Coordinates of C-alpha atoms in Angstrom, one line a residue:
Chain A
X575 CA -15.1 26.3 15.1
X576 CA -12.5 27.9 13.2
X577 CA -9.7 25.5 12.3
X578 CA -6.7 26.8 12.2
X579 CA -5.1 26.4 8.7
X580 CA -8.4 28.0 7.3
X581 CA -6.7 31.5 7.3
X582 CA -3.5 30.5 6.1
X583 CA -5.2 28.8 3.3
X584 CA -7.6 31.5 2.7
X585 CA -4.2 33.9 2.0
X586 CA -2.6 31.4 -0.3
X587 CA -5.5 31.6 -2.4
X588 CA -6.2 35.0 -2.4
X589 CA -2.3 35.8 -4.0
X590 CA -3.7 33.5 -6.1
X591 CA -6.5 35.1 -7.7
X592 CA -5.9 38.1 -8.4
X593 CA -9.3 39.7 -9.5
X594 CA -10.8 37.9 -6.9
X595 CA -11.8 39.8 -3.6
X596 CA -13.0 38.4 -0.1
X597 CA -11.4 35.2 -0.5
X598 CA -12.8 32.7 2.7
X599 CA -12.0 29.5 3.6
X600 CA -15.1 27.8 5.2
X601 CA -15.4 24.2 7.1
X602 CA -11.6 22.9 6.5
X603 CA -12.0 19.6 8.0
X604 CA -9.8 16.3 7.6
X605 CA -11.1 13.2 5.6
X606 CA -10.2 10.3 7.7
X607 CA -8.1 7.7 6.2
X608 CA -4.8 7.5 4.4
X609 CA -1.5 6.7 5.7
X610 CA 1.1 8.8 2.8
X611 CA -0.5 12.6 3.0
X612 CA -3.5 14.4 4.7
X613 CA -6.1 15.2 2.9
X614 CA -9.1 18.0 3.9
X615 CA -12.3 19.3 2.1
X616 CA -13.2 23.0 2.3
X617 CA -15.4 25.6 0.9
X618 CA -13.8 28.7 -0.5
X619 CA -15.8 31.6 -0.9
X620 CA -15.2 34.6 -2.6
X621 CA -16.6 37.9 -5.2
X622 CA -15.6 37.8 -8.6
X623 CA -14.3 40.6 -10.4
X624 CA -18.2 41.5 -11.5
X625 CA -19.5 41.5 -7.7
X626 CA -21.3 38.4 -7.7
X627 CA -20.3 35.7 -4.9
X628 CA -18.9 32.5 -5.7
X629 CA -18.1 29.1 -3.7
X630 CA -16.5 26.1 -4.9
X631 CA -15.7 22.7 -2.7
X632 CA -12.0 21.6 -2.8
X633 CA -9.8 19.7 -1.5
X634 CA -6.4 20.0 0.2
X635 CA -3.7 17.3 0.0
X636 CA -0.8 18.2 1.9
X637 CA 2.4 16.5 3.2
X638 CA 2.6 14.6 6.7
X639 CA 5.6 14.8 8.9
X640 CA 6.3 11.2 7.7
X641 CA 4.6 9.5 5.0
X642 CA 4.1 5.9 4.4
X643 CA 5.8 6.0 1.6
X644 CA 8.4 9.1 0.2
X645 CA 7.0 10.7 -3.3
X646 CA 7.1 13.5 -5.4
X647 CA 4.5 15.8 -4.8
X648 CA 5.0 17.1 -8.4
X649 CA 4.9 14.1 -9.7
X650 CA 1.5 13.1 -8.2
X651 CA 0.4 16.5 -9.1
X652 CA 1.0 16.6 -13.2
X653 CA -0.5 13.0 -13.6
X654 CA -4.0 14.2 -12.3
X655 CA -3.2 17.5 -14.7
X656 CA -2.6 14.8 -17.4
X657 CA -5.2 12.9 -17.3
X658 CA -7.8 15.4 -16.7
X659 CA -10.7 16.1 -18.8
X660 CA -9.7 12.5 -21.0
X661 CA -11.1 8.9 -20.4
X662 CA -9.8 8.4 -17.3
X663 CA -11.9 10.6 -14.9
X664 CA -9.4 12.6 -12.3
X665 CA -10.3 16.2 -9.8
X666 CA -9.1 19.0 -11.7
X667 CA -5.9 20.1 -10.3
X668 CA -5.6 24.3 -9.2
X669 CA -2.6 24.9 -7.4
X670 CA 0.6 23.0 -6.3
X671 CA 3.1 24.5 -3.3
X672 CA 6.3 22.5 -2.9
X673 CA 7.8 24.8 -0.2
X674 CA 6.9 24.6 3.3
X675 CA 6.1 28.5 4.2
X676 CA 2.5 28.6 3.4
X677 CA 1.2 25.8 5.4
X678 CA 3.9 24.0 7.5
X679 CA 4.3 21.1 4.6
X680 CA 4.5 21.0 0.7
X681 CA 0.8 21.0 -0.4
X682 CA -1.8 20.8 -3.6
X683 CA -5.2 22.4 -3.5
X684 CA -7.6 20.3 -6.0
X685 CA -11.4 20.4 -7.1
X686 CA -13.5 18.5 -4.8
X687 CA -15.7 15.7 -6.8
X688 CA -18.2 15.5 -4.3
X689 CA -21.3 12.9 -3.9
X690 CA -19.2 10.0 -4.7
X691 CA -18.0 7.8 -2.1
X692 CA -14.3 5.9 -2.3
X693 CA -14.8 3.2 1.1
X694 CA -15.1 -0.1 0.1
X695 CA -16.7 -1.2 2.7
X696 CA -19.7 0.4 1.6
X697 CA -19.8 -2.0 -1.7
X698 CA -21.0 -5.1 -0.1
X699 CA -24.4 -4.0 1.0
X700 CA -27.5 -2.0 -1.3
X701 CA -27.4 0.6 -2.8
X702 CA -23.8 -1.0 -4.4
X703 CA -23.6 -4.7 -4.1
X704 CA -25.9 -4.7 -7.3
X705 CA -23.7 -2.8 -9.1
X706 CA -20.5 -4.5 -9.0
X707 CA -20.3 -6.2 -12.2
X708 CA -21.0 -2.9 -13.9
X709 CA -18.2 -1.2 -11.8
X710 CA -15.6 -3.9 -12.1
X711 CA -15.9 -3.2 -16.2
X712 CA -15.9 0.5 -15.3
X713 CA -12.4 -0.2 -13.2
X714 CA -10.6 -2.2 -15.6
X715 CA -11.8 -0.1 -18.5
X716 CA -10.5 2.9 -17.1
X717 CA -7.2 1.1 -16.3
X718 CA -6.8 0.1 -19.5
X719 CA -7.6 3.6 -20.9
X720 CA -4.6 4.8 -18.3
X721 CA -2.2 1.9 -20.2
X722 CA -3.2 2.9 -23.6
X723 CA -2.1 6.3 -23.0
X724 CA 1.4 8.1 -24.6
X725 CA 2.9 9.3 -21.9
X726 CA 5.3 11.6 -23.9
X727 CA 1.8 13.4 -25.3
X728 CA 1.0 13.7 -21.9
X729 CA 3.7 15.5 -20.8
X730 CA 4.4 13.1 -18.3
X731 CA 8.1 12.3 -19.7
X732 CA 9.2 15.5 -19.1
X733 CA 8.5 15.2 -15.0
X734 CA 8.9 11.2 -14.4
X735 CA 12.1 9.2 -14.5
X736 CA 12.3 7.1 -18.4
X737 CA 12.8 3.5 -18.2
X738 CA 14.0 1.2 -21.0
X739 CA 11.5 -1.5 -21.9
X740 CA 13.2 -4.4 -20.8
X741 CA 14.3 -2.8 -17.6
X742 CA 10.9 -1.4 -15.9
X743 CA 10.9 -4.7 -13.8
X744 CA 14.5 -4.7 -12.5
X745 CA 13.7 -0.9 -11.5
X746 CA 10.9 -1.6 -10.0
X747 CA 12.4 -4.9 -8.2
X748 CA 15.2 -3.0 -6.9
X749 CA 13.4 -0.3 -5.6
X750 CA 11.2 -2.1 -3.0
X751 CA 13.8 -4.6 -2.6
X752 CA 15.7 -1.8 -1.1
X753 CA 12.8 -0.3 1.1
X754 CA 12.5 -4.3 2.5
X755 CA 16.0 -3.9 3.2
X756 CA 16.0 -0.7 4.6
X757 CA 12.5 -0.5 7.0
X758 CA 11.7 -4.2 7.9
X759 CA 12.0 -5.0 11.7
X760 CA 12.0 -8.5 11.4
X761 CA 13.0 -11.2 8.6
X762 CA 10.4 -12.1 6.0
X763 CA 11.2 -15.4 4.8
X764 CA 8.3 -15.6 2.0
X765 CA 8.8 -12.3 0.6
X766 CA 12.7 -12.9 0.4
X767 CA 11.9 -16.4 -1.4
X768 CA 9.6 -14.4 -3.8
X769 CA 11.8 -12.0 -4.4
X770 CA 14.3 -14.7 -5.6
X771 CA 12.1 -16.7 -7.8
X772 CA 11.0 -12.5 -9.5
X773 CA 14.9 -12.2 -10.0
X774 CA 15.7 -16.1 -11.4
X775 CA 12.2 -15.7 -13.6
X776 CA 12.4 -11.9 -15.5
X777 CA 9.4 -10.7 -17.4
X778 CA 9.8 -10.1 -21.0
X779 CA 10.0 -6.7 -21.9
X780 CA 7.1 -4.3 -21.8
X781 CA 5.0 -4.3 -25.0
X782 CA 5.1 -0.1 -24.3
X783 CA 6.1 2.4 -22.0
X784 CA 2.9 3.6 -20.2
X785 CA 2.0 5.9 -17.3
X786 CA 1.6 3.4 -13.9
X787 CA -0.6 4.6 -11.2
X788 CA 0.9 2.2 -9.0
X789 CA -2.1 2.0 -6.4
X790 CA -5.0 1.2 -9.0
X791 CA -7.4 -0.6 -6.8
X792 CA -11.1 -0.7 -5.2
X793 CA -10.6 1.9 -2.2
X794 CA -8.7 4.4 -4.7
X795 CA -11.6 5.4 -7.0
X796 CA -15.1 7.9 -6.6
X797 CA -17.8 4.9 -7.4
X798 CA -22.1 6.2 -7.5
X799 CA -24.7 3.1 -7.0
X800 CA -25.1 2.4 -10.7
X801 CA -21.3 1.1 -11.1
X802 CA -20.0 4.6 -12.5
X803 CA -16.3 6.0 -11.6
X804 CA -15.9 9.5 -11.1
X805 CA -12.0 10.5 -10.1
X806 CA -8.6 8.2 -9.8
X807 CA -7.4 9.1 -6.8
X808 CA -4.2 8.5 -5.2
X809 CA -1.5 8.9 -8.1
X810 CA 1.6 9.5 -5.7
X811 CA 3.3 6.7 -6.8
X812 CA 2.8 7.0 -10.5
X813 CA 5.5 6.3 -12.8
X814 CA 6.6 4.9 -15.9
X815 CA 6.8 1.4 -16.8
X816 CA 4.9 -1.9 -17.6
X817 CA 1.4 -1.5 -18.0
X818 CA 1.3 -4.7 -16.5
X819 CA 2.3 -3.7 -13.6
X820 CA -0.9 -2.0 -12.8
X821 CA -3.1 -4.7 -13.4
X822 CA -0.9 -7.3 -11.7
X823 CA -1.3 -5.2 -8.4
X824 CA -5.1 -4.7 -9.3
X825 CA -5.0 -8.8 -8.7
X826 CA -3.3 -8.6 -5.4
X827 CA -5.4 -10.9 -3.6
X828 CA -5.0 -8.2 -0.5
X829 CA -7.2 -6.2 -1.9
X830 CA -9.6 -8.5 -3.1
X831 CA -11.5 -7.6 0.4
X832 CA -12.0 -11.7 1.5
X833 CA -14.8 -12.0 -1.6
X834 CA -12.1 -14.5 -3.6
X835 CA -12.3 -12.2 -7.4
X836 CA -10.0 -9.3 -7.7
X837 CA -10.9 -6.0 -6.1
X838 CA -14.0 -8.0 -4.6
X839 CA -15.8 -7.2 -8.2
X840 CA -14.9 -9.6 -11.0
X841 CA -13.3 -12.9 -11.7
X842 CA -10.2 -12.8 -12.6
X843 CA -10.4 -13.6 -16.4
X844 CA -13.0 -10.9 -17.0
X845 CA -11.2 -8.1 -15.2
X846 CA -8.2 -9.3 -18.0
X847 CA -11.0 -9.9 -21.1
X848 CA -11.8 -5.8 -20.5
X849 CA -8.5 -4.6 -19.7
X850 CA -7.2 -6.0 -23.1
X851 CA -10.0 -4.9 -25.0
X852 CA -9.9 -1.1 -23.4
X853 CA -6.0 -0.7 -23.8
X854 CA -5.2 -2.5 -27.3
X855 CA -2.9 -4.8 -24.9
X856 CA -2.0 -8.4 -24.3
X857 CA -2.0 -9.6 -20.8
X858 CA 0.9 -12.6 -21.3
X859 CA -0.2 -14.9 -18.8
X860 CA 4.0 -16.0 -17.5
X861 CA 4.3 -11.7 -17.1
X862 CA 1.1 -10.6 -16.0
X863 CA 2.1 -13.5 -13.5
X864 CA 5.2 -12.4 -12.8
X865 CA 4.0 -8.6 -12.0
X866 CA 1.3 -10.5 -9.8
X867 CA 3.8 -12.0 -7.7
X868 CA 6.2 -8.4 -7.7
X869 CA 3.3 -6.7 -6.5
X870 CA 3.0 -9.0 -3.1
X871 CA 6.6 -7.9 -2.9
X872 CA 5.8 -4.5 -3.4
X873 CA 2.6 -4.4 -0.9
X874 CA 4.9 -5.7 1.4
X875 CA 7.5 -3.3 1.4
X876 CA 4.8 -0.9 2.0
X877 CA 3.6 -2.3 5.2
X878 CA 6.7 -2.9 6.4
X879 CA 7.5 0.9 5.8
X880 CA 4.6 1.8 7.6
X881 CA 5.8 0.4 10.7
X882 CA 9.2 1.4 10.1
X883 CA 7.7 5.5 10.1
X884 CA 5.9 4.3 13.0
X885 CA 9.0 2.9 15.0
X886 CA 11.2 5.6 14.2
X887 CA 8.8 8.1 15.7
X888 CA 8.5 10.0 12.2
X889 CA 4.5 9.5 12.3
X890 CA 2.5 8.1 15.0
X891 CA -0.6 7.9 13.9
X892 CA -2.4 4.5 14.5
X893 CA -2.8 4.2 11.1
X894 CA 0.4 3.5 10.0
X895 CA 0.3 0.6 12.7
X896 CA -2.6 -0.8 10.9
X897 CA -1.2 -2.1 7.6
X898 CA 1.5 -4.3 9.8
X899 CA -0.7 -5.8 12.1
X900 CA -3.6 -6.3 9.7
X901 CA -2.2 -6.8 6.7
X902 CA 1.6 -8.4 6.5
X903 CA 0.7 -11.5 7.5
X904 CA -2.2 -10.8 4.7
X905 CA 0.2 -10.6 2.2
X906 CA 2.8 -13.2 3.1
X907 CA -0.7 -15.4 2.7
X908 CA -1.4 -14.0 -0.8
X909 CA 2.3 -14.1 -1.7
X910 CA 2.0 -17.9 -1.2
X911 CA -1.0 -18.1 -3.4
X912 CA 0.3 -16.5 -6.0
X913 CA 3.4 -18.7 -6.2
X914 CA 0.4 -21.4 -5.8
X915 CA 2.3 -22.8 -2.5
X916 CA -1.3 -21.5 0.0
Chain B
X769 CA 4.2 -8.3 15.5
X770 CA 6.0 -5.3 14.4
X771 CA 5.5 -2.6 15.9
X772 CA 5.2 -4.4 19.5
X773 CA 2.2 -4.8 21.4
X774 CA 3.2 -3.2 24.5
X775 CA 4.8 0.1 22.4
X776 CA 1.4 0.2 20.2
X777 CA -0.8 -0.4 23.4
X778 CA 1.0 2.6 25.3
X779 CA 0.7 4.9 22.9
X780 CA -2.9 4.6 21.9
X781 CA -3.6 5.0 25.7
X782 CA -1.9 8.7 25.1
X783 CA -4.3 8.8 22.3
X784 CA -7.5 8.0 24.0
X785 CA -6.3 10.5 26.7
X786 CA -5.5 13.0 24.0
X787 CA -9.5 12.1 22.5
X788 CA -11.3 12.7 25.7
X789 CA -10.7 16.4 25.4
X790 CA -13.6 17.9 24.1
X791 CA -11.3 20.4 22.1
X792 CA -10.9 17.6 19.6
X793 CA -12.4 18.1 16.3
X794 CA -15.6 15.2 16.1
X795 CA -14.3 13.6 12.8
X796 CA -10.7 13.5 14.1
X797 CA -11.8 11.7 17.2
X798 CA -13.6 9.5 15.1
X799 CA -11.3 8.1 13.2
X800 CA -8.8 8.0 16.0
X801 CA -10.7 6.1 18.1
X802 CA -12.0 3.8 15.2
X803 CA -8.3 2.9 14.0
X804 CA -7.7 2.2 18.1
X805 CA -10.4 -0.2 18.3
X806 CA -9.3 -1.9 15.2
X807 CA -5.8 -2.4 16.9
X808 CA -6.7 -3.6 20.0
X809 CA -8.8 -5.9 19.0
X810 CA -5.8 -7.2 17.3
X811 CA -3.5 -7.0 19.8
X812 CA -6.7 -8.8 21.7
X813 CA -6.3 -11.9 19.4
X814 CA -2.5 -11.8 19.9
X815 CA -2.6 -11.8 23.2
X816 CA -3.0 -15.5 24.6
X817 CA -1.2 -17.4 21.5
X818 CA 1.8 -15.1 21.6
X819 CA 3.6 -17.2 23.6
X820 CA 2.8 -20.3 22.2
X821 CA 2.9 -19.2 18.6
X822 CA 6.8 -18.3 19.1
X823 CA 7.9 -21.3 21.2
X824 CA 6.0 -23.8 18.7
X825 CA 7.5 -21.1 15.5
X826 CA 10.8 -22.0 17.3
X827 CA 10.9 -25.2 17.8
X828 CA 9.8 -26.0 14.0
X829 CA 12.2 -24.0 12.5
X830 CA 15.2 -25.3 14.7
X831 CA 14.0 -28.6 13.7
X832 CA 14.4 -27.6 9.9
X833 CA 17.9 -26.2 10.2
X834 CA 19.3 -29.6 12.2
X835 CA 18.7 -31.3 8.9
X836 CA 21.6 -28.5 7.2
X837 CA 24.3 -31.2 6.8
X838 CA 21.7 -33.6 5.3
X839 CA 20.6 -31.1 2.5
X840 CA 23.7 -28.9 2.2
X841 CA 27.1 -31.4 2.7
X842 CA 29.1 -30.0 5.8
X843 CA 30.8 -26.2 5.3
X844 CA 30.5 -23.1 7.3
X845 CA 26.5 -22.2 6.5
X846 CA 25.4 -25.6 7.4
X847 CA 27.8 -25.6 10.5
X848 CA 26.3 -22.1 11.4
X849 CA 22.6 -23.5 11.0
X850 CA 23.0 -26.8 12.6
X851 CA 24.8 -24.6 15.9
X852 CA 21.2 -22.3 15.9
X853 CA 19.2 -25.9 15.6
X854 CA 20.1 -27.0 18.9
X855 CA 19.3 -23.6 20.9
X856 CA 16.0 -24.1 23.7
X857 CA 13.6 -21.0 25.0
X858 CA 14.6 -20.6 28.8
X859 CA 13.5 -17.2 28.5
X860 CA 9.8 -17.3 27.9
X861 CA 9.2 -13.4 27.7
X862 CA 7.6 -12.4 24.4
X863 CA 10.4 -10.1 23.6
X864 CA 12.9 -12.7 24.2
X865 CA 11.2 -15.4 22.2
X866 CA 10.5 -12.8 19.4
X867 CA 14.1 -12.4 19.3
X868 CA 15.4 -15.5 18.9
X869 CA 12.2 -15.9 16.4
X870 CA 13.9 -13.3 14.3
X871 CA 17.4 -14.6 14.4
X872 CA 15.7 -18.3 13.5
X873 CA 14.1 -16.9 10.9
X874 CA 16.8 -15.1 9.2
X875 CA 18.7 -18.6 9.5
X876 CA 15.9 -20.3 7.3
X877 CA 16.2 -17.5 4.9
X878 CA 19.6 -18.0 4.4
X879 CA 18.8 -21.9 4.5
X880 CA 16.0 -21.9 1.9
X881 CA 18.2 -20.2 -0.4
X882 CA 20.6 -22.5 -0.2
X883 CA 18.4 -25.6 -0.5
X884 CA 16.9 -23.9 -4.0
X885 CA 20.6 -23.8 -5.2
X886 CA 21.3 -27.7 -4.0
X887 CA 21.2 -31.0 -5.6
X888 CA 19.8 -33.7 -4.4
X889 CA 16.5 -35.8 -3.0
X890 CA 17.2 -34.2 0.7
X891 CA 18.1 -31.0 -0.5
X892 CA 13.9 -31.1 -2.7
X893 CA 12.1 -33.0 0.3
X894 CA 13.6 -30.0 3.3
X895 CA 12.9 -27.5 0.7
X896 CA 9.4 -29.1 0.9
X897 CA 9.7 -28.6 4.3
X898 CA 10.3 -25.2 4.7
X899 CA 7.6 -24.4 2.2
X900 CA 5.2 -26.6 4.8
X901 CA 6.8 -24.3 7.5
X902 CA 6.5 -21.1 6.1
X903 CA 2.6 -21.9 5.1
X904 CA 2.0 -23.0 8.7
X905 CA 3.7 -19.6 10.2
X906 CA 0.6 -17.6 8.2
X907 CA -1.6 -19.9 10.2
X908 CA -0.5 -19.3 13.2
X909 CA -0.6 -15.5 12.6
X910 CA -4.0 -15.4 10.8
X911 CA -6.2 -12.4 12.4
X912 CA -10.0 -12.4 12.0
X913 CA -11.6 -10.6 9.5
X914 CA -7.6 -11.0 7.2
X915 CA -8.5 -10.6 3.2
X916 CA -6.4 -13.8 2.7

């Protein structure tokens, strides 16, 4: 069966190449899962300039009608472009559409890394649950690689908003203070008490400005069953700021998938011991703490925003219901650990 | 919960509808249904300690905000809190206890806050208290299979 982007896509391409001839998109189909854009695989097909056929897998990212959370397309676009072909292992990026003409939505069309698999469910059973040492030092090594980096050599000033040192957490703060304010359907008592303590308690300021990927965690990465990483995903809420920021929300306890260690791979201490080691950095203990406790705050806001989108009729897919109903009272849980009150 | 049960509930029934036509691409159908199952088993747990959970909720927070003049001195905020304290549930529909849920718990926020800035031994053993309260409201709302 035909779906019914396939020729639409198949004529965006072909303006695209222009010494290629026959371009065909082959079985578009979606890849279930995540709540902020839709994401498909495809085949496209098509002869070269010298006759002979070619195929390559890819993968389409495109906007929804409402998105869990709002982001610049471009934004998530030129950190994968950054980052490609360094340390930290990201799909090659091909094309990026911001209007709406071609296929209903702004899109990107991106390599497809394929033979990997990003569920973490799958990690606690064979062929992974061995590996999960080695892929916890593969995770926090690659985070640290993403921290070390300039982001002025990358490019990436030039497309994401600057922030002074000692102001990344009041940005940050602000910001999903703000979407609280703006999306939650009901008070939150231990989230607004957090976020009082985060504003009577700042961190100091960040050792360096870094590139944040501000969703680095186990779900968001292409893993094999001998603890390698093959592509980042998910970069649509990079930005610039604290590199502690990124490990603090790597510590979220929500994600630690009910196994009591950080991503459900390694203690705590460890995950820190590599992430120093890969990115030249200090982990202060009092601001690593203090981006530990923002980043309850900010996982939060994002469920809350998820059944705000879903409320408001913007998107009503079931899963922007899930991270409410599953998760909130998940996090007010690990907001209360953190502040070592659970 | 937020969104509510009985708005959730009617809309994945639209969805299961929508899922039974064959037209429906496998995967698609898949994952709908999958995500739908998830939720009602949720709403499944939700279902007989709703009730209870809010009048209980309720009645421990109102408790909490009687003792505003003890931790705060008289003025308007405790005056404001101590008036919400003495309120009952006569209305035992979900949506009317989640309402007056919300409106109890926006009053301990405001409460909490002000305990943090006060002085005093009652002002550190109710801010105790709420911190006992707000642990036992993530109790009451844990759902199997929660990371935390």
């Amino acid at each position: 069966m035909t779906h019914p982007l396939e020729p639409r896509l198949a004529a965006y391409v072909a303006e695209r190449m222009p010494d290629a001839r026959d371009v065909r998109v082959e079985a578009l189909s979606r890849i279930s899962g995540g709540a902020s854009r839709e994401t498909y695989r495809f085949r496209l097909l098509w002869t070269d300039a010298e006759g002979a056929p070619r195929e390559r897998k890819l993968i389409l990212r495109r906007d929804p009608p409402a998105s869990l959370i709002d982001t610049e397309r471009r934004i998530e676009f030129e950190a994968y472009r950054a980052f490609h072909g360094s340390a930290v292992p990201v799909p090659e990026m091909l094309w990026l559409e911001e209007a709406s003409d071609a296929l209903d939505h702004p899109f990107f069309i991106a390599e497809e890394i394929a033979g990997y698999q990003a569920g973490p469910g799958l990690l606690w059973a064979e062929p992974y649950v061995g590996t999960l040492a080695a892929l916890g030092q593969r995770k926090w090594t690659i985070l640290g690689q993403i921290a070390k980096a300039d982001p002025e050599a990358l490019g990436l000033t030039q497309v994401m908003e600057p922030v002074a040192l000692d102001a990344s957490w009041a940005r940050e703060l602000d910001y999903w203070e703000g979407v609280l304010n703006d999306d939650e359907a009901a008070p939150l008592p231990i989230i607004r008490a957090a976020i009082r303590w985060l504003r009577a308690h700042p961190p100091k300021p960040a050792q360096k400005l870094s590139v944040v990927h501000g969703d680095y965690r186990t779900g968001n990465f292409l893993f094999d069953d001998k603890g390698g990483v093959h592509g980042v995903l998910d970069w649509e809420m990079a930005h610039l700021g604290d590199p502690l920021e990124d490990l603090g929300w790597s510590f979220n306890p929500v994600w630690s998938f009910g196994r009591g260690v950080p991503g459900g791979l390694l203690p705590r201490e460890e995950a820190i011991a590599i992430w120093e080691a890969s990115s030249g950095l200090k982990a202060d203990p009092a601001d690593l703490h203090w981006w530990e406790l923002f980043n309850c705050v900010k996982g939060q806001a994002i469920w809350v925003s998820s059944a705000r989108a879903w409320i408001d009729g913007g998107n009503r897919e079931p899963i922007m219901v899930y991270p409410s109903w599953a998760l909130q009272n998940a996090q007010d849980r690990a907001t209360l650990q953190v502040m070592g009150r659970l | 919960m937020t969104p509510k049960i009985p708005d959730v509930l009617a809309d994945l029934a639209g969805l299961v509808i929508r899922n039974a036509s064959p037209d429906v691409d496998p995967a698609d159908r898949g994952s709908a249904l999958g995500l739908s199952a998830m939720l009602l088993g949720i709403a499944a747990q939700e279902w007989d300690r709703a009730a209870a959970r809010l009048v209980g909720e309720n009645r421990a927070i109102r408790e909490l905000l009687s003792e505003a003049p003890d931790a705060l001195g008289e003025g308007a905020l405790a005056d404001r809190l101590r008036g919400l304290s003495t309120g009952q549930d006569e209305d035992l529909r979900i949506s009317a206890l989640e309402a007056a849920n919300a409106t109890l718990r926006a009053a301990l926020i405001d409460f909490h806050a002000a305990v943090e800035a006060a002085e005093g031994e009652p002002a550190r053993r109710i801010e105790a208290a709420i911190w006992a309260e707000l642990r036992a409201s993530t109790e009451r709302r844990l759902i199997a299979g929660a990371p935390v």
